[in-house]
CSV table of C-alpha atoms in Angstrom, one decimal:
chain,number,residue,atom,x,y,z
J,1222,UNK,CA,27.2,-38.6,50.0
J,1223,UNK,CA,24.7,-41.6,50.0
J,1224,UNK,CA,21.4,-41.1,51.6
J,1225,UNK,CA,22.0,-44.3,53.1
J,1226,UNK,CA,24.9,-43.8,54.8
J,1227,UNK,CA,23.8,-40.8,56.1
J,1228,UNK,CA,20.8,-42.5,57.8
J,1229,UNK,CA,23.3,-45.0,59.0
J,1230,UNK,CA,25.1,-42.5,60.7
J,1231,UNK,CA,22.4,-40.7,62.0
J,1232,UNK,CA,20.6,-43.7,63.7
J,1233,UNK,CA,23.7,-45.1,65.0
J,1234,UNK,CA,24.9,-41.3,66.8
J,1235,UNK,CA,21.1,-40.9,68.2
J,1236,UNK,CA,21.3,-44.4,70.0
J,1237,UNK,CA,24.6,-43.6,71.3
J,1238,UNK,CA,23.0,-40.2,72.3
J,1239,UNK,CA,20.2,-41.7,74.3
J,1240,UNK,CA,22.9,-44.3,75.9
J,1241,UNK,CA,24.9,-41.7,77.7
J,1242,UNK,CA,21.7,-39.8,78.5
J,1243,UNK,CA,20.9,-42.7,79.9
J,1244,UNK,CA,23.9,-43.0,81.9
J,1245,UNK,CA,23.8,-39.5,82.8
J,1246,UNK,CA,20.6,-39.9,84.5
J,1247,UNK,CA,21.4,-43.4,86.0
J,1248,UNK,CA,25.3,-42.6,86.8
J,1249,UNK,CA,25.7,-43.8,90.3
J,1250,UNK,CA,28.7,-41.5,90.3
J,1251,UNK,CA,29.6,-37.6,89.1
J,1252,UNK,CA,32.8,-39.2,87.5
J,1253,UNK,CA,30.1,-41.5,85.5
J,1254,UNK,CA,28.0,-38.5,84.6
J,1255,UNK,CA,31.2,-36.4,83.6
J,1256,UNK,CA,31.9,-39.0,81.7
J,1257,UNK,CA,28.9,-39.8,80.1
J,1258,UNK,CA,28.4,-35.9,79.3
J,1259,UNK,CA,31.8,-35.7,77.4
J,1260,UNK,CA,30.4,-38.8,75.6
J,1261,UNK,CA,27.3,-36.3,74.6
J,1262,UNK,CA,30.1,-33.5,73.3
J,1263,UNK,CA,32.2,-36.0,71.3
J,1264,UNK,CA,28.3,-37.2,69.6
J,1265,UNK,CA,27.3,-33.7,68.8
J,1266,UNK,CA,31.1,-32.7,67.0
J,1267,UNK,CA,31.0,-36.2,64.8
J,1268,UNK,CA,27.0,-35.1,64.0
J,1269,UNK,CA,28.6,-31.9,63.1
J,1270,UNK,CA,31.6,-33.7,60.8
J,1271,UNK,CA,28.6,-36.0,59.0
J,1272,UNK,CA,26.5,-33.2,58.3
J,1273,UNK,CA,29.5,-30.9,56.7
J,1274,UNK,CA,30.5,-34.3,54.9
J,1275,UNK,CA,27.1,-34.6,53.6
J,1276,UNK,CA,26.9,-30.4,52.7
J,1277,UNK,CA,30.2,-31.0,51.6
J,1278,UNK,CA,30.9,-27.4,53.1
J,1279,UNK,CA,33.7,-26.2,55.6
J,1280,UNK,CA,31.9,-23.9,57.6
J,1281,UNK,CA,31.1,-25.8,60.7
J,1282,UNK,CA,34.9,-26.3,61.2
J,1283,UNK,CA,35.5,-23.2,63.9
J,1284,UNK,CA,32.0,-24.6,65.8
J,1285,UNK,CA,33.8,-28.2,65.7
J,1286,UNK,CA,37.3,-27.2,66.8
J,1287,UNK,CA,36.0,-25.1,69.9
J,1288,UNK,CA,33.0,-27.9,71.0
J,1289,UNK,CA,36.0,-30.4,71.1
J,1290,UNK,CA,38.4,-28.0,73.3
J,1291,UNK,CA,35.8,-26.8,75.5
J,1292,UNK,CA,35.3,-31.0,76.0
J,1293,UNK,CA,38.7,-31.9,76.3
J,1294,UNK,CA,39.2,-29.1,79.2
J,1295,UNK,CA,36.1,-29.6,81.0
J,1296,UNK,CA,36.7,-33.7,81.3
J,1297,UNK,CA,40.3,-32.6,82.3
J,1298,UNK,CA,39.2,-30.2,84.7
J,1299,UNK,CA,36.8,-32.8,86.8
J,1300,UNK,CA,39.4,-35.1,86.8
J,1301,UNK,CA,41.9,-32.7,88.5
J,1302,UNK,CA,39.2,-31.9,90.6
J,1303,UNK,CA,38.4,-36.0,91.1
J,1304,UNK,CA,42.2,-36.4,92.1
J,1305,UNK,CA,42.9,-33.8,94.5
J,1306,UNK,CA,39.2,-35.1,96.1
J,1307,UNK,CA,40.4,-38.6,96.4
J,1308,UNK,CA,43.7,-37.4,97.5
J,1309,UNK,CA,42.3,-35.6,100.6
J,1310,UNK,CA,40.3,-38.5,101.2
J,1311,UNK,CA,43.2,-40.7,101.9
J,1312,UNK,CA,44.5,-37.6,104.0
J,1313,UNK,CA,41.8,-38.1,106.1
J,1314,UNK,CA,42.1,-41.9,107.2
């Protein structure tokens, strides 16, 4: 793969990484942080891809599936837990 591209990729996934670390520090909200946090997950697996695209090797594939499940069901999982929250909420009023 070009060197350049690679660089490319790399700048633009670290500024995209310090963005949502951003907004996991400033995130007025846990839904903002959750949020942001899966935002950090979904960086580190496409880091993962480039640098197997760029070592042109299959390896990293198990490491890739099972970061992006245990993503998926976490954010799932705080959003069920969001929901029922707001629902008892507007149980109480």
């Amino acid at each position: 793969m070009n060197p350049v591209v690679i660089a490319l990729c790399v700048g633009m996934l670290t500024v995209a990484a310090l963005l949502a670390l951003l907004r996991v520090a400033k995130g007025p909200t846990m839904l903002d942080r959750v949020i942001a946090l899966d935002v950090i997950v979904a960086i580190v697996v496409i880091g993962l891809c480039v640098e197997a695209a760029a070592n042109r090797h299959a390896t990293t594939l198990p490491v890739i599936v099972v970061l992006a499940l245990v993503g998926f069901v976490g954010s799932v999982s705080v959003a069920r837990y969001a929901s029922k929250e707001s629902a008892a909420e507007r149980g109480r009023r």
